[in-house]
Coordinates of C-alpha atoms in Angstrom, one line a residue:
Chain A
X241 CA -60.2 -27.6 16.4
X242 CA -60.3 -27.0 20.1
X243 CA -62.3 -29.8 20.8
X244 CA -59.9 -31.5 22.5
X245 CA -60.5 -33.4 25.6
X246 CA -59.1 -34.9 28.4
X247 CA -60.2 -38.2 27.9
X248 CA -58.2 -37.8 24.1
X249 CA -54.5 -38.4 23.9
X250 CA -52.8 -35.2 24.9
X251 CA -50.1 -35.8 22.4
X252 CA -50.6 -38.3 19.3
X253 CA -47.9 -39.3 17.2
X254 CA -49.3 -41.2 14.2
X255 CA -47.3 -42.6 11.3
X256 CA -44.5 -40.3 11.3
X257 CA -41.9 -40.4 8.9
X258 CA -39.2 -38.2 8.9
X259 CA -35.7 -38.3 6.6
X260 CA -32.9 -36.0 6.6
X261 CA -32.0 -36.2 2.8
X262 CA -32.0 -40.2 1.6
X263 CA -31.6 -41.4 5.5
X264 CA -34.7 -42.1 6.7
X265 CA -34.6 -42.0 10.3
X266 CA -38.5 -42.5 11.5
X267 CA -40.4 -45.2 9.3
X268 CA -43.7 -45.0 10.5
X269 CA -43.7 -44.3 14.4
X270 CA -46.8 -43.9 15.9
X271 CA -47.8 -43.6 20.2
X272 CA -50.5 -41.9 21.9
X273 CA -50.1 -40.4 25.2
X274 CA -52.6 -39.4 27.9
X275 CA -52.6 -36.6 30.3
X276 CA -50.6 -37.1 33.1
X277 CA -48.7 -39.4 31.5
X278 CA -45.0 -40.6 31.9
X279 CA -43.9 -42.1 28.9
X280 CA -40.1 -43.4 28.8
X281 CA -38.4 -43.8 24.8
X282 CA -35.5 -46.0 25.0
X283 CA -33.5 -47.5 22.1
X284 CA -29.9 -47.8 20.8
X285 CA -28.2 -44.6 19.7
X286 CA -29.2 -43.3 16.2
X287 CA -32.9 -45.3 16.8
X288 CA -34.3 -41.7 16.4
X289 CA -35.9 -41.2 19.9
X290 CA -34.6 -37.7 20.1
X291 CA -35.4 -36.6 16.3
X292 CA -39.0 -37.8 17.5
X293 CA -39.5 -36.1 20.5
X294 CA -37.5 -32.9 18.6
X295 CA -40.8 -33.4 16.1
X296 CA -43.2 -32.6 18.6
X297 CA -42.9 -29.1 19.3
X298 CA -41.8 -28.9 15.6
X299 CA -37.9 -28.3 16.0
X300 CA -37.9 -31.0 13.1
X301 CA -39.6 -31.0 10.4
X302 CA -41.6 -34.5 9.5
X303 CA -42.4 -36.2 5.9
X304 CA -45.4 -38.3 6.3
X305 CA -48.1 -38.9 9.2
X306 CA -49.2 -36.6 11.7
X307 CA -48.7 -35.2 15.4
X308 CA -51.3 -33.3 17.4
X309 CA -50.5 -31.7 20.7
X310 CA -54.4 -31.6 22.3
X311 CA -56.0 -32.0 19.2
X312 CA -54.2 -29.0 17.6
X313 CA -51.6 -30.4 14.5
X314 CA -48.4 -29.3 15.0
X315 CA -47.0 -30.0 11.3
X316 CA -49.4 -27.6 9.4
X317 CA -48.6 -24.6 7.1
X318 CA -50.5 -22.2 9.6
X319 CA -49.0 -23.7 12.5
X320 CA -49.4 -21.2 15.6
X321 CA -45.6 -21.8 16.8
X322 CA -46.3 -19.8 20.0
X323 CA -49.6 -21.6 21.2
X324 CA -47.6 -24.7 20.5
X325 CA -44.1 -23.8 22.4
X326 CA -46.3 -22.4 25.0
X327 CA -47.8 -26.0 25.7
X328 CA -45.0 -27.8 25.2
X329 CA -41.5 -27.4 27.4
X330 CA -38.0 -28.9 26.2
X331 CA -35.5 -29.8 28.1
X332 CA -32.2 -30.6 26.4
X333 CA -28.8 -32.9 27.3
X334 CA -26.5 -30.2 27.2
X335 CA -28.6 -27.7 29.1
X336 CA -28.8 -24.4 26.6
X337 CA -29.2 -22.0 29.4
X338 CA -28.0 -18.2 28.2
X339 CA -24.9 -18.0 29.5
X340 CA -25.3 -14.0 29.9
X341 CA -28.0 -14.3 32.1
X342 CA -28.3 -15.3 35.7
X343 CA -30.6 -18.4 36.7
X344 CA -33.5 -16.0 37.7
X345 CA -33.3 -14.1 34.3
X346 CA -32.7 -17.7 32.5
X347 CA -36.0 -18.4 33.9
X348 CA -37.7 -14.9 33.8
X349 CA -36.4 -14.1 29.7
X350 CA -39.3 -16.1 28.1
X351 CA -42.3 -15.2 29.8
X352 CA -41.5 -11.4 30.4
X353 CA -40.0 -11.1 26.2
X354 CA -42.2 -13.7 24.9
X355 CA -45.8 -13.4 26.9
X356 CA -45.1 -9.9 27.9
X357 CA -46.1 -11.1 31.2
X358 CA -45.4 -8.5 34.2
X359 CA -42.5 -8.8 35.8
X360 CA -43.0 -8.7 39.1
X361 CA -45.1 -11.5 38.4
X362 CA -42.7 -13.8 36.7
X363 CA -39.9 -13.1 39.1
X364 CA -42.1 -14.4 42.2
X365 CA -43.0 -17.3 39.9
X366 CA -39.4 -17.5 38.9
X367 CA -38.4 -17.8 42.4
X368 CA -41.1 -20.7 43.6
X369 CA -39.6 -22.7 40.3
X370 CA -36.1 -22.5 42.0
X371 CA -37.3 -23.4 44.7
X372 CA -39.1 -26.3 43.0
X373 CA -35.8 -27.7 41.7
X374 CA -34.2 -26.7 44.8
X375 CA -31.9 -24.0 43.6
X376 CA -33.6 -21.0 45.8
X377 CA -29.9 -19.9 46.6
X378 CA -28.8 -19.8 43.0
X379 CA -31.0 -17.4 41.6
X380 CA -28.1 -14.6 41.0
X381 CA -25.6 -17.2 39.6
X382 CA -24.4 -17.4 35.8
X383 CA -25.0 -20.9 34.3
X384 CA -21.1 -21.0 34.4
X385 CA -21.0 -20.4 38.7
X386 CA -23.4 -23.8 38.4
X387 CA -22.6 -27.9 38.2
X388 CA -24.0 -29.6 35.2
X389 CA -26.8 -31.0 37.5
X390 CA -28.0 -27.3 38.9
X391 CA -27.4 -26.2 35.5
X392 CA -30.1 -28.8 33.9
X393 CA -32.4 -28.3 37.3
X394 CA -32.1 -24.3 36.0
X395 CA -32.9 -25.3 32.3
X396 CA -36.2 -27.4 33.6
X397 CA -37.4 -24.4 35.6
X398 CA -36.8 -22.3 32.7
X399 CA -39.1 -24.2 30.7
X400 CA -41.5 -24.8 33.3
X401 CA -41.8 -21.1 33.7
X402 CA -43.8 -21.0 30.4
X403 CA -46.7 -23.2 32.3
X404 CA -46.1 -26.0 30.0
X405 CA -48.7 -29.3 29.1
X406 CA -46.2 -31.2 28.1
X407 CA -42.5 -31.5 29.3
X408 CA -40.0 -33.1 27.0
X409 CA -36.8 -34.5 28.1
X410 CA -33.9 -35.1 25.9
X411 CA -31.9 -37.6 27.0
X412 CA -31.1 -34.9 30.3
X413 CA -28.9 -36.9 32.3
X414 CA -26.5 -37.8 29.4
X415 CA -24.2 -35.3 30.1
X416 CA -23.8 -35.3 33.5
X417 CA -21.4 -36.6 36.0
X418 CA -22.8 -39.6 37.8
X419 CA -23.2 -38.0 41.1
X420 CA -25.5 -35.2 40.0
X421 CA -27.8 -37.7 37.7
X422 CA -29.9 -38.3 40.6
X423 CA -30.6 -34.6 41.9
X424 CA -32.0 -34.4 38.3
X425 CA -34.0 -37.2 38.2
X426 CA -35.4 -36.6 41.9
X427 CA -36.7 -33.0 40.0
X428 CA -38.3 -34.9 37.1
X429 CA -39.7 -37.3 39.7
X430 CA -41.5 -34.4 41.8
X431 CA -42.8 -33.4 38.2
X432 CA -44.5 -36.3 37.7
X433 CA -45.6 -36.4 41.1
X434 CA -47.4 -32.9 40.4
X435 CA -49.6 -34.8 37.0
X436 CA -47.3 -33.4 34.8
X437 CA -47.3 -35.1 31.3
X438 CA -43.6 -36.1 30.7
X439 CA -42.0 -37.6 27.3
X440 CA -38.5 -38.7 28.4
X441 CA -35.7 -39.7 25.9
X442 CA -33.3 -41.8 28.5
X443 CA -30.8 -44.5 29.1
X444 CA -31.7 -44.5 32.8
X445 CA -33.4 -47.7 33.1
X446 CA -33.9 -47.9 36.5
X447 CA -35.9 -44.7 36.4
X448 CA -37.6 -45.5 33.6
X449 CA -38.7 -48.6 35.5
X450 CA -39.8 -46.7 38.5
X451 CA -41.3 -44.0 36.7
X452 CA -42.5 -44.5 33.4
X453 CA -46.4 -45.7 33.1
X454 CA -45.3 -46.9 29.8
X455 CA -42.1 -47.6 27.8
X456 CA -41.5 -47.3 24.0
X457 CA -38.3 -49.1 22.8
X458 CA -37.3 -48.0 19.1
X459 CA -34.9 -49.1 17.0
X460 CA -33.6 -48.1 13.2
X461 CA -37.0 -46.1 12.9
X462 CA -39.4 -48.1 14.4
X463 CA -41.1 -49.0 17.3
X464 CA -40.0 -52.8 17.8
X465 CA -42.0 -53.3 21.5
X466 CA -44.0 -50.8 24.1
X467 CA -46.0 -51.4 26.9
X468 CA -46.3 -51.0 31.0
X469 CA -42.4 -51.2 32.3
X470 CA -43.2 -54.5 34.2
X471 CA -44.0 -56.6 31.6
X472 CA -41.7 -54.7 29.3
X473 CA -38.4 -55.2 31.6
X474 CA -39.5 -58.6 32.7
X475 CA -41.4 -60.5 30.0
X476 CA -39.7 -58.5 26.7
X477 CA -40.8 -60.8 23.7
X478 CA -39.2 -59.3 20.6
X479 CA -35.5 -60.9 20.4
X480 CA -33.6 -56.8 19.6
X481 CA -35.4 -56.2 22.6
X482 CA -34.2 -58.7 24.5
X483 CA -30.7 -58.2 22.7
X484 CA -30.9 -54.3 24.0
X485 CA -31.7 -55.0 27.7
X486 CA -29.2 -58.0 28.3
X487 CA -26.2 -55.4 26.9
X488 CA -27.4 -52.6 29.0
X489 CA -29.0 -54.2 32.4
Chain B
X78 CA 7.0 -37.8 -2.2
X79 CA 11.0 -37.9 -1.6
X80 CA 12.3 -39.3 1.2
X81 CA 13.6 -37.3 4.2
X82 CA 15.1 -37.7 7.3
X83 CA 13.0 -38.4 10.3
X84 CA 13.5 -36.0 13.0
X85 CA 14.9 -37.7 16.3
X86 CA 15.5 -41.1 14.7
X87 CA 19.1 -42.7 13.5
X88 CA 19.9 -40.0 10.9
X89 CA 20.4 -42.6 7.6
X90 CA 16.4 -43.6 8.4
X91 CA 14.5 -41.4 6.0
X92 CA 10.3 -42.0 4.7
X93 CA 8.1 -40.3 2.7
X94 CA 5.2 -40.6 5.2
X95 CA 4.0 -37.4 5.5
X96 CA 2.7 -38.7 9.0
X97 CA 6.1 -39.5 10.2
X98 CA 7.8 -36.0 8.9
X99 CA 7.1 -32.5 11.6
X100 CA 4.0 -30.6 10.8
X101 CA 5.3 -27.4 8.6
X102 CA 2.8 -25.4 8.0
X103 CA 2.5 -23.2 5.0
X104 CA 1.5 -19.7 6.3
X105 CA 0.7 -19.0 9.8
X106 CA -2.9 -19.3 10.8
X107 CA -4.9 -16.1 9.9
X108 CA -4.6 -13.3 12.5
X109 CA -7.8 -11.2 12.9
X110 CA -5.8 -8.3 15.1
X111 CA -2.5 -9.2 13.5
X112 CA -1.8 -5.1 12.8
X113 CA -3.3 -4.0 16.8
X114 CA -0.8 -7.1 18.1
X115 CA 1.8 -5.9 16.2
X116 CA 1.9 -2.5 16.9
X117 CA 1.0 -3.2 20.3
X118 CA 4.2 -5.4 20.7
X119 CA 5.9 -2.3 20.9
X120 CA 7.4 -1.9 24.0
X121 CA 6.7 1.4 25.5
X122 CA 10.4 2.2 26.0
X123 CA 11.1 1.7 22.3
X124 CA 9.1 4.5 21.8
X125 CA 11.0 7.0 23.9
X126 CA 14.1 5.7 22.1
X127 CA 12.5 6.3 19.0
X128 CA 11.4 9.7 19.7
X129 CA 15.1 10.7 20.6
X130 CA 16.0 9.1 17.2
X131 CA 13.9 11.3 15.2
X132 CA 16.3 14.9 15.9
X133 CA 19.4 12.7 15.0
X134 CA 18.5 11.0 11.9
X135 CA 17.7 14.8 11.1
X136 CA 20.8 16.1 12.3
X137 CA 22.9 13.3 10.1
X138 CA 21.2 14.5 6.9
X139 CA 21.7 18.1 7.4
X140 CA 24.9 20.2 5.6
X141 CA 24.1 23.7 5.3
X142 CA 20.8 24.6 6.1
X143 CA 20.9 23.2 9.3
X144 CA 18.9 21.0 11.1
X145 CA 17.9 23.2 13.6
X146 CA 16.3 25.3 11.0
X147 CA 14.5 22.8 9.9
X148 CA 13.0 22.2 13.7
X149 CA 12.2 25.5 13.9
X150 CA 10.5 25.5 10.9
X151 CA 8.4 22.4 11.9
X152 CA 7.8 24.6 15.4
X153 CA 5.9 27.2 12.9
X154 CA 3.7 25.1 11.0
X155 CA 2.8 22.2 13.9
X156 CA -0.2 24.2 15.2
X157 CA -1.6 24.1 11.5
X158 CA -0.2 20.3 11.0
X159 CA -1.9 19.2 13.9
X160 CA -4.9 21.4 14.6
X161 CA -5.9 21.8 10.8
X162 CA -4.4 18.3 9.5
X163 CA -4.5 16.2 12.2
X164 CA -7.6 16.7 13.6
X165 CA -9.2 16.3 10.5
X166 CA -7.9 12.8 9.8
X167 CA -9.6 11.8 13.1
X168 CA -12.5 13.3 12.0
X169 CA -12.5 11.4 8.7
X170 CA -11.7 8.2 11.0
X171 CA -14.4 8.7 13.6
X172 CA -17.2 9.4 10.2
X173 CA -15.7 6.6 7.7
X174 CA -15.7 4.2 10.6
X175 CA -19.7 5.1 12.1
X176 CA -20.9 4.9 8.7
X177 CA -18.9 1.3 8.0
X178 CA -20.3 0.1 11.4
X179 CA -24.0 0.7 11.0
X180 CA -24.1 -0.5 7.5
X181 CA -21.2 -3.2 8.2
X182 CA -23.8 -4.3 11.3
X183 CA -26.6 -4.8 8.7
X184 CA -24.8 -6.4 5.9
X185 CA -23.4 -8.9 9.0
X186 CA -27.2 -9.3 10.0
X187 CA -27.9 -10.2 6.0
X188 CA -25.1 -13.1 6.3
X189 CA -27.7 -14.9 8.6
X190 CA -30.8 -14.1 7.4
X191 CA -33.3 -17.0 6.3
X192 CA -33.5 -16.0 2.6
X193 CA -31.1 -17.1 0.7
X194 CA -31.0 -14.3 -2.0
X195 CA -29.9 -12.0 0.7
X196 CA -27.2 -14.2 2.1
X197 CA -25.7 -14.5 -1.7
X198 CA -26.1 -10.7 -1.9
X199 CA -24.5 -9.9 1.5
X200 CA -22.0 -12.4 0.4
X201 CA -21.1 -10.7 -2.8
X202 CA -20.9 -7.2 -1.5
X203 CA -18.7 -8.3 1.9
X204 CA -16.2 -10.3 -0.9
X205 CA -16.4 -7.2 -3.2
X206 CA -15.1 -4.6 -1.0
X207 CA -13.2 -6.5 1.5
X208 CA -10.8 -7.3 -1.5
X209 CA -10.2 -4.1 -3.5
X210 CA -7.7 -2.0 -3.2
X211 CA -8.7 0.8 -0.9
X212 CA -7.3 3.2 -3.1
X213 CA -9.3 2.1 -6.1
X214 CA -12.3 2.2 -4.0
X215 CA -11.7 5.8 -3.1
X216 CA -11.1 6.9 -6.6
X217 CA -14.3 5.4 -8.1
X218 CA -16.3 7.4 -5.3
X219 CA -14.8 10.4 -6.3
X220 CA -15.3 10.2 -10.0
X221 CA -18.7 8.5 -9.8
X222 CA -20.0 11.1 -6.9
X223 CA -21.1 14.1 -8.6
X224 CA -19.1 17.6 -7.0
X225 CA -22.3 18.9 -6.2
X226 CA -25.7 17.8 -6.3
X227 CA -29.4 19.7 -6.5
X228 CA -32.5 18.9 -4.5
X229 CA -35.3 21.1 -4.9
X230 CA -33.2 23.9 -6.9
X231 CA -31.3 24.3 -4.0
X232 CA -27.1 23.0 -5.2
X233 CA -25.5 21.5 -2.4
X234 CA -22.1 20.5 -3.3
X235 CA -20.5 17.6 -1.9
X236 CA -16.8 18.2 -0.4
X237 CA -13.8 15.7 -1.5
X238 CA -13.8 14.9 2.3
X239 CA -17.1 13.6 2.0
X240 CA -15.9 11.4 -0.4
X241 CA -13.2 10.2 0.9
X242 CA -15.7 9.5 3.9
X243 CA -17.9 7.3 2.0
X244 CA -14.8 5.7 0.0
X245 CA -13.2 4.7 3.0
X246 CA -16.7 3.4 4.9
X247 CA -17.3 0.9 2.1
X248 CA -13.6 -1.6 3.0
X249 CA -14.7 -0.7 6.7
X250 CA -18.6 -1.6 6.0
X251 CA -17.3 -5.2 4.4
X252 CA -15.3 -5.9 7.6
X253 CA -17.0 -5.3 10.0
X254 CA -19.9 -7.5 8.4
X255 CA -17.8 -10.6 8.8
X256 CA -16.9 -9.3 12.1
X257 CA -20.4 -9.5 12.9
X258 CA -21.5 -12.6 11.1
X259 CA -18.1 -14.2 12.6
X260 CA -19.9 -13.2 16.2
X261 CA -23.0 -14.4 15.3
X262 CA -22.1 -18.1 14.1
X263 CA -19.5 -18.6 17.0
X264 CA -22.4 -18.5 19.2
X265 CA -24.1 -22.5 19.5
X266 CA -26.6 -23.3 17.7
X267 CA -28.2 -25.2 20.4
X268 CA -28.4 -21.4 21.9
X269 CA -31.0 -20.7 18.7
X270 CA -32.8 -24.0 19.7
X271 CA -33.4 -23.7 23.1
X272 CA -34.9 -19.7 22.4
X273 CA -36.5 -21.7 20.1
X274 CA -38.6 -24.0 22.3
X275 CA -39.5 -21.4 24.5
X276 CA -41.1 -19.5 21.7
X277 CA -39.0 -17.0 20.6
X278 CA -39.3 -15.2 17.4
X279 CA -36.0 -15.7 15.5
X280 CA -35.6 -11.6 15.4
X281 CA -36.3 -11.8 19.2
X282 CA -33.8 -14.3 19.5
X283 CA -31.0 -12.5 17.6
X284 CA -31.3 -9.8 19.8
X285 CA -31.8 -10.7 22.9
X286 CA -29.9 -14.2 23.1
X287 CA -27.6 -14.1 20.3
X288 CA -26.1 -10.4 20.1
X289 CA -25.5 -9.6 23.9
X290 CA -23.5 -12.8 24.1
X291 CA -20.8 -12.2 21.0
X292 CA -21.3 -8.5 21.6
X293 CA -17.9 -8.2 23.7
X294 CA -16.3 -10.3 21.0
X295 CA -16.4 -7.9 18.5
X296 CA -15.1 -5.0 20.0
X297 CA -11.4 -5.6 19.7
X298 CA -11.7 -7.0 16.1
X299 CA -13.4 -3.5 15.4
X300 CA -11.0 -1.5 17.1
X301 CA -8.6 -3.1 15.2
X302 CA -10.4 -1.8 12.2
X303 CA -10.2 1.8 13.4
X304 CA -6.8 1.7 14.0
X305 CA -6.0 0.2 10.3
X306 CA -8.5 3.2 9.2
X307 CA -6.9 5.8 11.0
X308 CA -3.7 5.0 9.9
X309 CA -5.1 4.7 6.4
X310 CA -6.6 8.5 6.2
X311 CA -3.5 9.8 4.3
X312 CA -4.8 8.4 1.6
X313 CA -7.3 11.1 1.1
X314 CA -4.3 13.7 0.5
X315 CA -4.4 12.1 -3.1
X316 CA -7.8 13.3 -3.4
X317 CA -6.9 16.5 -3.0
X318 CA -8.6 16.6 1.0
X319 CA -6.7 18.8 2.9
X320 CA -5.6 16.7 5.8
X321 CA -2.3 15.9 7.6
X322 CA -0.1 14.4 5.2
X323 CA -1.5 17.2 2.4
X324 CA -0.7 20.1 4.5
X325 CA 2.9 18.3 5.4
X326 CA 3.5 18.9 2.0
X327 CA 2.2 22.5 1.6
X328 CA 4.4 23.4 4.9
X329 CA 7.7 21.5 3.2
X330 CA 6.6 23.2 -0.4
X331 CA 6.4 26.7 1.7
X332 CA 9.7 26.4 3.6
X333 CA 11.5 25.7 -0.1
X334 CA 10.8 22.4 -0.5
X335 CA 14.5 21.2 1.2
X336 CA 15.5 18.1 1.8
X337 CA 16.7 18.6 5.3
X338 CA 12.6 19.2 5.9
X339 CA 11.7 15.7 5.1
X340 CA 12.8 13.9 8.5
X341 CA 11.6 16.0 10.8
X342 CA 8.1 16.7 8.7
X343 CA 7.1 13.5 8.0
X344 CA 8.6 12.7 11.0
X345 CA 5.8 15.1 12.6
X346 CA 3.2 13.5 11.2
X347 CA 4.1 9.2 12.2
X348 CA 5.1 10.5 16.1
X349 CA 1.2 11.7 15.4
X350 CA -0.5 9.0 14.2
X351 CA 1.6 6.4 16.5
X352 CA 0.7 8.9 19.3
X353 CA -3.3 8.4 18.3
X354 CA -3.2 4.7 17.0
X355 CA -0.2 2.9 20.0
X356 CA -2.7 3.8 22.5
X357 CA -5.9 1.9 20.7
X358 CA -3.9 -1.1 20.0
X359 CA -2.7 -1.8 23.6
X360 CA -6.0 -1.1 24.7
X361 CA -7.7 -3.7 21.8
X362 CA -5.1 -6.2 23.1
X363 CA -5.7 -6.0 26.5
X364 CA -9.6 -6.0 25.9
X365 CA -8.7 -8.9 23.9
X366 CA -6.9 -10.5 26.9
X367 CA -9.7 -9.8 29.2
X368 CA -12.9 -11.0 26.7
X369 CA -10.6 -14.3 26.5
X370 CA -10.4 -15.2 30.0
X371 CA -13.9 -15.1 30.9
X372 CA -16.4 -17.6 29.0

């Protein structure tokens, strides 16, 4: 099934359902998104933006419905975990970087164990990804020697490193302290700047306003209201949408 | 409940809400290294004292056959004590505990494995011999191990002190399996998720993102274990394996079995092992100390 093409949704989400024993915490969620994408999920807490996003690269496990990642479903019995992981980057709130390994190795583990790329090869590329997120200085610190925001700038190189298609962001500002939200989002913002496709959990509304070509706003398992950040922020119809933005704007 | 007094309030106020009365806990809270931190505690001085006691509880005991005889009798037979004895408790140690780690490391492993049947499995056999009675363990080995056994016509017989190897490895094998699977599950889970997305195996991520993180935490739990192992090795004398405690007995038995030989005999043979095991324990403790500081 690698008849995938550009023009196609790079990621299509259709119908999921997804329960974790009798609490069902996805209904029926479906979104397609195009290459090159940014698409922004916002929502109260316990909408299930995260299980979703935690469903595409197949961390969770769905019930009902379907997701394909370029064409290729990704909740199959003979799913090729390694072809999808490869296409798909994750970025979590509370960073996960090893903590026995310095930010160059952070980066340089997957690729060199995983790929069995050449080394010299990955460390070059590990070094240009620092760079990227501007951490060129860091490279021999332990995640420990780093701030919360160089930590998650270290965790989005890391994933990077695997030459993702898709980056997915888990709420990745959550954690951190106010003044290092922004060298974070500058480093998602350069992302997107480069065409990559990005599906972002956040409660960053001004960057999902600036950013975002579209925005999906779920709550208790649906999705109540989507569309262009404009007319979603501005011209919001369904009243729990309206409800959300006047408690958090 | 009955009422009681509240502590620091007007002393004719009593309640019987337990949230008003001072925490009392039961027990104390489980100590992994309790026997390393105790013996540890020592103070080094202590230990000189001690040494000095040893000749004079001797010399109190003694009436006719003096205690000096008796110290010059000990003078004769430490070479063989600790040279023939000694050195082979050690060497039951250093065996009883290799075996216990590599097979305790695998039945740890088998704690977190995906099938379930081998997690109830590993359970069973962890709970089975972490709770007998070392002693018992060591006397079914040597009843249910054949004295000799014959592959391809050739009969190799099978020493007590193999035995007792093997008897002691299995208490040392279900230890150092929770040790391991201890390690293991301290480590965050989100650590398994993130290896996870970037498309690591789960045996790739065991060993190289799980392991060499809780690696350093289990080394003063399992020296622990080797102390506790060392200093169980007399044991073996009642299986007949001729090692310190065993040969302290020939030595006494040889000198006429007098009672003036006890102190300084078995006195021989604790300066010995608290010689071997003092050492390991203030080294697991300050390991201990160090691994806690750092992340």
């Amino acid at each position: 099934m690698s008849t995938w093409t550009e023009d196609q949704p790079i990621v299509s989400i259709k119908n999921v359902r997804k329960a974790f024993g009798t609490l069902e915490v996805l209904k029926g969620v479906s979104m397609d998104i195009m290459k090159g994408e940014v698409v922004c999920i916002i929502g109260p807490s316990g909408s299930g933006k995260s299980t979703l996003i935690r469903c595409v690269n197949a961390l969770n496990d769905i019930q009902g419905g379907s997701i394909t990642v370029e064409g290729q479903e990704v909740h199959t019995e003979n799913l090729d975990k390694l072809a999808l992981r490869k296409k798909v980057g994750m970025v979590f709130q509370q960073y996960n970087l090893f903590p026995h390994k310095t930010a160059l190795e952070n980066i340089m583990m997957a690729p060199v164990k995983v790929l069995r790329e050449d080394k010299a090869d990955v460390k070059e590329r590990a070094r240009e990804l620092l760079k990227k997120v501007r951490l060129y200085d860091k490279e021999d610190s332990y995640p420990g020697e780093l701030s919360g925001g160089q930590q998650q700038r270290v965790a989005i190189a890391r994933s990077l490193a695997m030459r993702p298609d898709v980056m997915l962001f888990d709420e990745v500002t959550a954690a951190l302290d106010p003044e290092t939200v922004k060298e974070v989002l500058v480093t998602i913002k350069d992302l997107a700047a480069d065409g990559m496709t990005c599906i972002l959990v956040t409660h960053e509304m001004g960057f999902a306003r600036e950013l975002a070509d579209h925005i999906y706003f779920t709550d208790r398992g649906v999705i109540v209201e989507h569309g262009p950040p404009d007319t979603f922020f501005d011209n919001a119809k369904d009243p729990r949408t309206k409800e959300f933005l006047d408690q958090i704007l | 409940m009955a009422n009681r007094a509240i502590p620091g309030v007007a002393a004719h106020a009593t309640t019987d809400l337990p949230v008003m009365l001072p925490f009392n806990p039961k027990a104390g809270a489980h100590d992994e290294l309790l026997v390393s931190r105790w013996l540890a505690s020592v103070p080094p001085r202590y230990v000189f004292f001690l040494l000095l006691l040893w000749p004079v509880a001797a010399f109190a005991q003694g009436v006719d056959y003096t205690t000096a005889d008796a110290f010059v009798a000990l003078w004769r037979w430490i070479p063989f004590l600790t040279f023939q004895g000694f050195v082979f408790n050690i060497l039951i140690s250093v065996c009883a505990m290799t075996i216990g780690t590599l097979a305790g490391a695998v039945l740890g492993l088998a704690h977190v494995s995906r099938l379930r049947i081998i997690r109830q499995v590993a359970w069973f056999v962890t709970q089975l011999f972490r709770n007998s009675p070392w002693l018992v363990l060591l006397f079914i080995v040597l009843l249910a191990f054949p004295f000799q056994i014959e592959v391809f016509g050739t009969t190799i017989p099978i020493p007590g002190w193999v035995k007792a190897v093997i008897g002691l490895s299995l208490p040392i094998m279900a230890n150092i399996s929770e040790i391991v699977r201890g390690a293991v599950q301290s480590v965050p889970s989100a650590q398994w998720e993130a290896a996870e997305s970037l498309a690591f195996t789960r045996t790739q991520t065991l060993w190289q993102i799980i392991l060499p993180q809780c690696f350093k935490r289990m080394i003063p739990p399992w020296m622990n274990w080797y102390a506790i192992l060392t200093m169980a090795t007399p044991l073996c004398s009642l299986l007949g394996v001729g090692e310190n405690i065993n040969f302290t007995r020939q030595a006494m038995e040889a000198e006429g079995n007098r009672p003036e030989l006890l102190v300084p005999f078995f006195g021989y043979s604790l300066v010995l092992f608290f010689a071997y095991c003092y050492p390991i324990a203030r080294a697991t403790m300050a390991l201990e100390k160090r691994f806690a500081l750092k992340l």
